[in-house]
mmCIF file of C-alpha atoms in Angstrom:
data_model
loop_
_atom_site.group_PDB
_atom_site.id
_atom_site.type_symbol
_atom_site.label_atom_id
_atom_site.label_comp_id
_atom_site.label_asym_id
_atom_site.label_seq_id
_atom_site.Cartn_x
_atom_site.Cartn_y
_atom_site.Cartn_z
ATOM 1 C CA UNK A 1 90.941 157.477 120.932
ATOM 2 C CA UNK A 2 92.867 160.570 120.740
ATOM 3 C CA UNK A 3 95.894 160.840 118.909
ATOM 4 C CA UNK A 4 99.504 162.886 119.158
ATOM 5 C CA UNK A 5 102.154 162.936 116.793
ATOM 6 C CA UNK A 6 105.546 163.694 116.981
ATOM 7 C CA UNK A 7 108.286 164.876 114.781
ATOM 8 C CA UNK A 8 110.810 163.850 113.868
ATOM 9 C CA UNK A 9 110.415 159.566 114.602
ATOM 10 C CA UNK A 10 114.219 160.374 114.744
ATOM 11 C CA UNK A 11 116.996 162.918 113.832
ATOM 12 C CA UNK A 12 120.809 162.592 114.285
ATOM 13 C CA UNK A 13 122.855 165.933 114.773
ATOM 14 C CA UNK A 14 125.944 167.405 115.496
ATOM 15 C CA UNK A 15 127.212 167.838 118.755
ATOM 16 C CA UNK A 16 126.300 172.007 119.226
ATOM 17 C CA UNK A 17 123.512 172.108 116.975
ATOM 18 C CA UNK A 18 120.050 172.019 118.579
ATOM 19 C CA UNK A 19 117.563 170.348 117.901
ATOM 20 C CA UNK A 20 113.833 170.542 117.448
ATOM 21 C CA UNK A 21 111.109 167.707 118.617
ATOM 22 C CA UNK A 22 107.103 168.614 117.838
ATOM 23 C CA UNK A 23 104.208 167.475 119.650
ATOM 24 C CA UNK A 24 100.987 167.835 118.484
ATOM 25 C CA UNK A 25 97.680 166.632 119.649
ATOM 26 C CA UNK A 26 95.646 165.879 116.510
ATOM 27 C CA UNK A 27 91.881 165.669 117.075
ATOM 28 C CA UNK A 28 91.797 167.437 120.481
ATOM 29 C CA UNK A 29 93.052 170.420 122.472
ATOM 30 C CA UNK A 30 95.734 170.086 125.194
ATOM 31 C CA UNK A 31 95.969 172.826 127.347
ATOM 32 C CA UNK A 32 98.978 170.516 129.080
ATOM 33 C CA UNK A 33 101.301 168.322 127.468
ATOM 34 C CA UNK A 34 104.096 166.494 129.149
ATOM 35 C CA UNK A 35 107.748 165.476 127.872
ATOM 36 C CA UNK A 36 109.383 162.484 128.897
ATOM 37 C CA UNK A 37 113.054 161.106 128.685
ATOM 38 C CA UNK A 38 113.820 157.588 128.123
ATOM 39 C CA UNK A 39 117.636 155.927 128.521
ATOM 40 C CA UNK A 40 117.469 152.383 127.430
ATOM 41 C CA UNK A 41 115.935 149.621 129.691
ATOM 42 C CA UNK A 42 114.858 152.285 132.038
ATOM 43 C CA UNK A 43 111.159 154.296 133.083
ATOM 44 C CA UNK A 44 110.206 157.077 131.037
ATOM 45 C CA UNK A 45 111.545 159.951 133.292
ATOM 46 C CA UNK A 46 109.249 163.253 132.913
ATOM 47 C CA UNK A 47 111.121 165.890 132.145
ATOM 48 C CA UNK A 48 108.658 169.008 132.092
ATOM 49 C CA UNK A 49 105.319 170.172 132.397
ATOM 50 C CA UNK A 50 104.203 172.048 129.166
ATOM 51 C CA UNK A 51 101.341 174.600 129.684
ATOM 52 C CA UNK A 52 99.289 176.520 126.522
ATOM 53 C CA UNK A 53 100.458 179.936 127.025
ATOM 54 C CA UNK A 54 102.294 179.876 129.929
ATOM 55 C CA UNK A 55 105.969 178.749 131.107
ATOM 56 C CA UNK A 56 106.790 174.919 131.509
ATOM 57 C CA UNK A 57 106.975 173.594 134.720
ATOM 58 C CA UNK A 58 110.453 171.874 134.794
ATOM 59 C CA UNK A 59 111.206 168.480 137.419
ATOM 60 C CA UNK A 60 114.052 169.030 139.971
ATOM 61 C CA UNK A 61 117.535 168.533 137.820
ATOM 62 C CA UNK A 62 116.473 168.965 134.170
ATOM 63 C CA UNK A 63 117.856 172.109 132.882
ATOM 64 C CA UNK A 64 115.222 174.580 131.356
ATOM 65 C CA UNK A 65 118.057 176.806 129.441
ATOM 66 C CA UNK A 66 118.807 172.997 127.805
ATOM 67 C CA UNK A 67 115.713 171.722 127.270
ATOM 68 C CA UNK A 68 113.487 174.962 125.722
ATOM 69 C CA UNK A 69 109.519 173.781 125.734
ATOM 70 C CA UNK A 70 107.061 175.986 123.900
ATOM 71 C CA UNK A 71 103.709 175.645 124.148
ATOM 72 C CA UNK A 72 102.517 178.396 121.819
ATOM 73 C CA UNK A 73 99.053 176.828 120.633
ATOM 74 C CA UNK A 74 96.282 174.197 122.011
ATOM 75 C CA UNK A 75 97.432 171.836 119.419
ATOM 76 C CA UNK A 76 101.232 172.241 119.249
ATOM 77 C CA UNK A 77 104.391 172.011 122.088
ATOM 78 C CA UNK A 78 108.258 171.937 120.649
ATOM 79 C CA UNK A 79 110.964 170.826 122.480
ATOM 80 C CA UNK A 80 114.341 172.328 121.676
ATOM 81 C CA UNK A 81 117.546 170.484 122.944
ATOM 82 C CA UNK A 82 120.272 173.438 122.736
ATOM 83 C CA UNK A 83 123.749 172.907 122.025
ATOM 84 C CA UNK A 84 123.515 169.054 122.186
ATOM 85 C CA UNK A 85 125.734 167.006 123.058
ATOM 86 C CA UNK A 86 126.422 162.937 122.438
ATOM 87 C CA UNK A 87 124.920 162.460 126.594
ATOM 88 C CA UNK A 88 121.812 164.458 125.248
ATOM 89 C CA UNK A 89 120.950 161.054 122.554
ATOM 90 C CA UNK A 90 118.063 159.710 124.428
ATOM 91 C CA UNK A 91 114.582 158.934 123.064
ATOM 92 C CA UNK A 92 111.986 161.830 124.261
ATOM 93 C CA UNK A 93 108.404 160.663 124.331
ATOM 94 C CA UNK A 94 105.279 163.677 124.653
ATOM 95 C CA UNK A 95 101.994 162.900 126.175
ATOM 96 C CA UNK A 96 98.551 165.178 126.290
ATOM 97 C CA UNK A 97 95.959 165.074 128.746
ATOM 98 C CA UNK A 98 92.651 164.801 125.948
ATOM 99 C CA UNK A 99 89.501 167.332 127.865
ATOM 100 C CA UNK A 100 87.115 163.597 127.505
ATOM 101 C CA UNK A 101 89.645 161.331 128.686
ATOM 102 C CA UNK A 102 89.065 159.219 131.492
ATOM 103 C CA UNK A 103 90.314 160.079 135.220
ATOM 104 C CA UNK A 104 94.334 159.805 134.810
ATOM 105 C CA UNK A 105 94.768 158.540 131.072
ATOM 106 C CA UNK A 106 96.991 160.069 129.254
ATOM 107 C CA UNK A 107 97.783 160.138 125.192
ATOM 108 C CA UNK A 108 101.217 159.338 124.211
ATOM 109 C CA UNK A 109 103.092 160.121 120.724
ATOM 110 C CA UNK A 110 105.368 157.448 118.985
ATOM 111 C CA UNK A 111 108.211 159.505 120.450
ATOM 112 C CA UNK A 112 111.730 161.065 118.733
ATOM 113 C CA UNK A 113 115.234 159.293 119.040
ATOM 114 C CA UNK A 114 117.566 161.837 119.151
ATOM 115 C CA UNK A 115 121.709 160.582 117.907
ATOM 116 C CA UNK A 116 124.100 163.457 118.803
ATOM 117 C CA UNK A 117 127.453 162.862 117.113
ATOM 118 C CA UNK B 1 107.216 160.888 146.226
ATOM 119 C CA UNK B 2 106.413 157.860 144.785
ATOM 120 C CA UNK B 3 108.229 154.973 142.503
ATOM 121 C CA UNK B 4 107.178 151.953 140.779
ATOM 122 C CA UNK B 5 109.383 148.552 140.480
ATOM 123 C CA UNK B 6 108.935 146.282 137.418
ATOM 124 C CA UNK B 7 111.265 142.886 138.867
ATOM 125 C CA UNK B 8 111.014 141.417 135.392
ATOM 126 C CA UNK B 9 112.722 143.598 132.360
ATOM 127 C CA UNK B 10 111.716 140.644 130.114
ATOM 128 C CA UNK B 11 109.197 137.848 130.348
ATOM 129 C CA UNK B 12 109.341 134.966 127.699
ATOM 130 C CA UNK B 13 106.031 133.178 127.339
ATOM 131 C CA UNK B 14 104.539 130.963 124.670
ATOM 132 C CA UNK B 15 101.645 131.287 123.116
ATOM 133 C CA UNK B 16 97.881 130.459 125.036
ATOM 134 C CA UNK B 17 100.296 129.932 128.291
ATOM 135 C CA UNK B 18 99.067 132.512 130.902
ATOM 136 C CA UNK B 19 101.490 135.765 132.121
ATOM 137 C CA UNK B 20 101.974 137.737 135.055
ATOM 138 C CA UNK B 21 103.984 140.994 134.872
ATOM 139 C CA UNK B 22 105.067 142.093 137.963
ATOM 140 C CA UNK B 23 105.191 146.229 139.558
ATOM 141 C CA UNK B 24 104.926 147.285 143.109
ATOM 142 C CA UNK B 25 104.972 150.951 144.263
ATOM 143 C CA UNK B 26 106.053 152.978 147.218
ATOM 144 C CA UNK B 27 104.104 156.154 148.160
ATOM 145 C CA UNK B 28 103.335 157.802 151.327
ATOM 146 C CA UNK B 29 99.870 158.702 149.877
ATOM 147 C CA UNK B 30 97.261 157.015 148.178
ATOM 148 C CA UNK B 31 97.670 156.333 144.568
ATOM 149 C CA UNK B 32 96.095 155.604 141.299
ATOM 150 C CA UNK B 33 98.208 153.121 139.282
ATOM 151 C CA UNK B 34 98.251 152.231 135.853
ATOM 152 C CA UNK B 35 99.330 149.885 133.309
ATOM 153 C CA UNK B 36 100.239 151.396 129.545
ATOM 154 C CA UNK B 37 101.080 148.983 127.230
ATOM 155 C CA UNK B 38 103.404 150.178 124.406
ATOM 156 C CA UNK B 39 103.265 147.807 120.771
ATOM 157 C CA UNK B 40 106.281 147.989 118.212
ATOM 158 C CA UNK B 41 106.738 151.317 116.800
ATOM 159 C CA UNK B 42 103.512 153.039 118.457
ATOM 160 C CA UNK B 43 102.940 155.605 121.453
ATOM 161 C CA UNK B 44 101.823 153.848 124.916
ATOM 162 C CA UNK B 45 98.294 153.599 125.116
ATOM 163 C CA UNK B 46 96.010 152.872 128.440
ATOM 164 C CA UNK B 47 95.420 149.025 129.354
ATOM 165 C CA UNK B 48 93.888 149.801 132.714
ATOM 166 C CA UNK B 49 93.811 151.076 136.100
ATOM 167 C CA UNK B 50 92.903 151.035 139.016
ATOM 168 C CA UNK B 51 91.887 154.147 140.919
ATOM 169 C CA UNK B 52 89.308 152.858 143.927
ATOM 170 C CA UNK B 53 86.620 150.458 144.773
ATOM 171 C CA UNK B 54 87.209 146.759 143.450
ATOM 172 C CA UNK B 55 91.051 145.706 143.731
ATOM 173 C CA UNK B 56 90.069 143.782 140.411
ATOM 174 C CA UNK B 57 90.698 145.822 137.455
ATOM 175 C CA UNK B 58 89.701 144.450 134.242
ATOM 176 C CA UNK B 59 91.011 145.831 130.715
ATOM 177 C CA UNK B 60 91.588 145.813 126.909
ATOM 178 C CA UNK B 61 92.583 142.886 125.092
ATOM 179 C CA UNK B 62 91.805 139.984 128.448
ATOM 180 C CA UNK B 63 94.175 141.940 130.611
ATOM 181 C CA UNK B 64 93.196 142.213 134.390
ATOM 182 C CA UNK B 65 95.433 143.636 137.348
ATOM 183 C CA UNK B 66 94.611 143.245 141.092
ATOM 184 C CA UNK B 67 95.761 146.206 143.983
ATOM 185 C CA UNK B 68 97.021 144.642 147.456
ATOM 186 C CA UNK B 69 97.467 147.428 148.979
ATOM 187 C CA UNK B 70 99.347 145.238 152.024
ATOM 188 C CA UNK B 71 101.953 144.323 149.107
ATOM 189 C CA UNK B 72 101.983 147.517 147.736
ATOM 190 C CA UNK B 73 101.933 145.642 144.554
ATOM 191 C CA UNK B 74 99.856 146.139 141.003
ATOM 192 C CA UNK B 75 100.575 142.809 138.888
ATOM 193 C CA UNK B 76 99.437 142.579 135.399
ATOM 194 C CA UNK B 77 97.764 139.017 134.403
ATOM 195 C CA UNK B 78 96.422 137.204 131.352
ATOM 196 C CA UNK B 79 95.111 133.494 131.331
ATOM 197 C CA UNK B 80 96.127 133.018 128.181
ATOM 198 C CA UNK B 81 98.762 135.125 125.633
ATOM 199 C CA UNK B 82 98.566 135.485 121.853
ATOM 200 C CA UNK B 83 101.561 136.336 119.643
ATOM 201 C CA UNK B 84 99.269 140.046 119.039
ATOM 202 C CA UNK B 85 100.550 140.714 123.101
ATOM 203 C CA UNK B 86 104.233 141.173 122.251
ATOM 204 C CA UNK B 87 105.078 144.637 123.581
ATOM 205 C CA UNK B 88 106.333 146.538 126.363
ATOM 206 C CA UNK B 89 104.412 146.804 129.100
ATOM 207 C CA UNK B 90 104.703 149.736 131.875
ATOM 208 C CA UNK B 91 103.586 150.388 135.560
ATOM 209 C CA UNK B 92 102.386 153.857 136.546
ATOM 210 C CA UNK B 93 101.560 155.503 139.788
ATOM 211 C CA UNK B 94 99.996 158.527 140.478
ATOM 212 C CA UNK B 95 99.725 160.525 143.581
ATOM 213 C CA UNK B 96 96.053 161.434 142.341
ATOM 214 C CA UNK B 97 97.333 164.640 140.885
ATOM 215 C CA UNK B 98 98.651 165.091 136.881
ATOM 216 C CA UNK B 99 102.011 163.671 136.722
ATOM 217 C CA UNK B 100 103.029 159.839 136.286
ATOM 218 C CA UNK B 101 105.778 157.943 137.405
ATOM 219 C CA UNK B 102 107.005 154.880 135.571
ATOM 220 C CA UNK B 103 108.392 151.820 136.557
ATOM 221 C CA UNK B 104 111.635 150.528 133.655
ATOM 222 C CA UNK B 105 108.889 148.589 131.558
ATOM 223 C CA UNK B 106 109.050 144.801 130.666
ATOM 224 C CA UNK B 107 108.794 143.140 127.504
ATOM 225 C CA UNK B 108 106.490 140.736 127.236
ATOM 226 C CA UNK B 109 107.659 138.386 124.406
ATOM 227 C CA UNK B 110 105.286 135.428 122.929
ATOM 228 C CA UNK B 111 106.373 132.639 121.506
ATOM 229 C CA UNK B 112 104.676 129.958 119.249
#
């Protein structure tokens, strides 16, 4: 099947700094990626809507200026958590829609467990 | 809108016993749902779904799931676990369009 990667598996930081999470779809091109939040023993919560080349689509009550998604190439979407801070630790999961996947399935990366001190 | 309810957040089974993981949904629309399963360390990857015609859904590794719609409900079965199923499993609805929404997972754990 398809895979994506992400980067970091995990990354601890300073509250302030931001921090960088990569997504990349490996063996296929993803003109839409997705980015998902996950607090423990609760549903993945999607975050945004990443489109190649164009803005992301954010869901009602995540902050866009906080949560920076760039979609820059078919391959590759960042997400950049500005100015974190410790209620920002979370673990952020990315998904791809592969162009010869089945109705609805979507590829998921191992996701990134972000610590902010 | 739609949401997805996973009643167990942990099922203990032992091994060759047979498992049911629970989800129903609420949607004012008709759905696809889905069941990802995600294994230690790994991305969630596709175990079925369901998305019209037979309410029996059949996938990887013995799984099956059945839609009521009356119940709203999309349980997850398997006569009979091995110590290889021990992961988290998640419910996922669809309002037929590109985004998913998640039920809180439950870990299926196998014992010998």
């Amino acid at each position: 099947g398809a895979v994506v990667s992400q980067h970091p598996s995990w990354v601890i930081c300073k509250s302030g700094t931001s921090v960088k999470i990569e997504c990349r779809s490996l063996d296929f091109q993803a003109t839409t990626m997705f980015w998902y939040r996950q607090f423990p023993k609760q549903s993945l919560m999607l975050m945004a809507t990443s489109n190649e080349g164009s803005k992301a689509t954010y869901e009602q009550g995540v902050e866009k200026d906080k949560f920076l998604i760039n979609h820059a190439s078919l391959t590759l979407s960042t997400l950049t958590v500005t100015s974190a801070h410790p209620e920002d630790s979370s673990f952020y999961i990315c998904s791809a829609r592969a162009p010869t996947a089945s109705l609805g399935e979507l590829f998921f990366g191992e996701g990134s467990r972000l610590t902010v001190l | 809108a739609q949401s997805v309810t996973q009643l167990d957040s942990q099922v203990p089974v032992f091994e060759e016993a047979p498992v049911e993981l629970r989800c129903n949904y609420s949607s004012s629309v008709s759905v696809y749902l889905f069941w990802y399963v995600q294994y230690p360390n790994q991305g969630l990857q596709l175990l079925l779904k369901y998305l019209s015609g037979s309410t029996l859904v059949k996938g990887i590794n013995g799984f099956e799931a059945e839609f009521n719609k009356s119940q709203t409900s999309f349980h997850l079965r398997k006569p009979s676990v091995h110590i290889s199923d021990t992961a988290e499993y998640f419910c996922a609805v669809s309002d037929r369009g590109n985004k998913l929404v998640f039920g809180a997972g439950t870990i299926l754990r196998v014992k010998s």
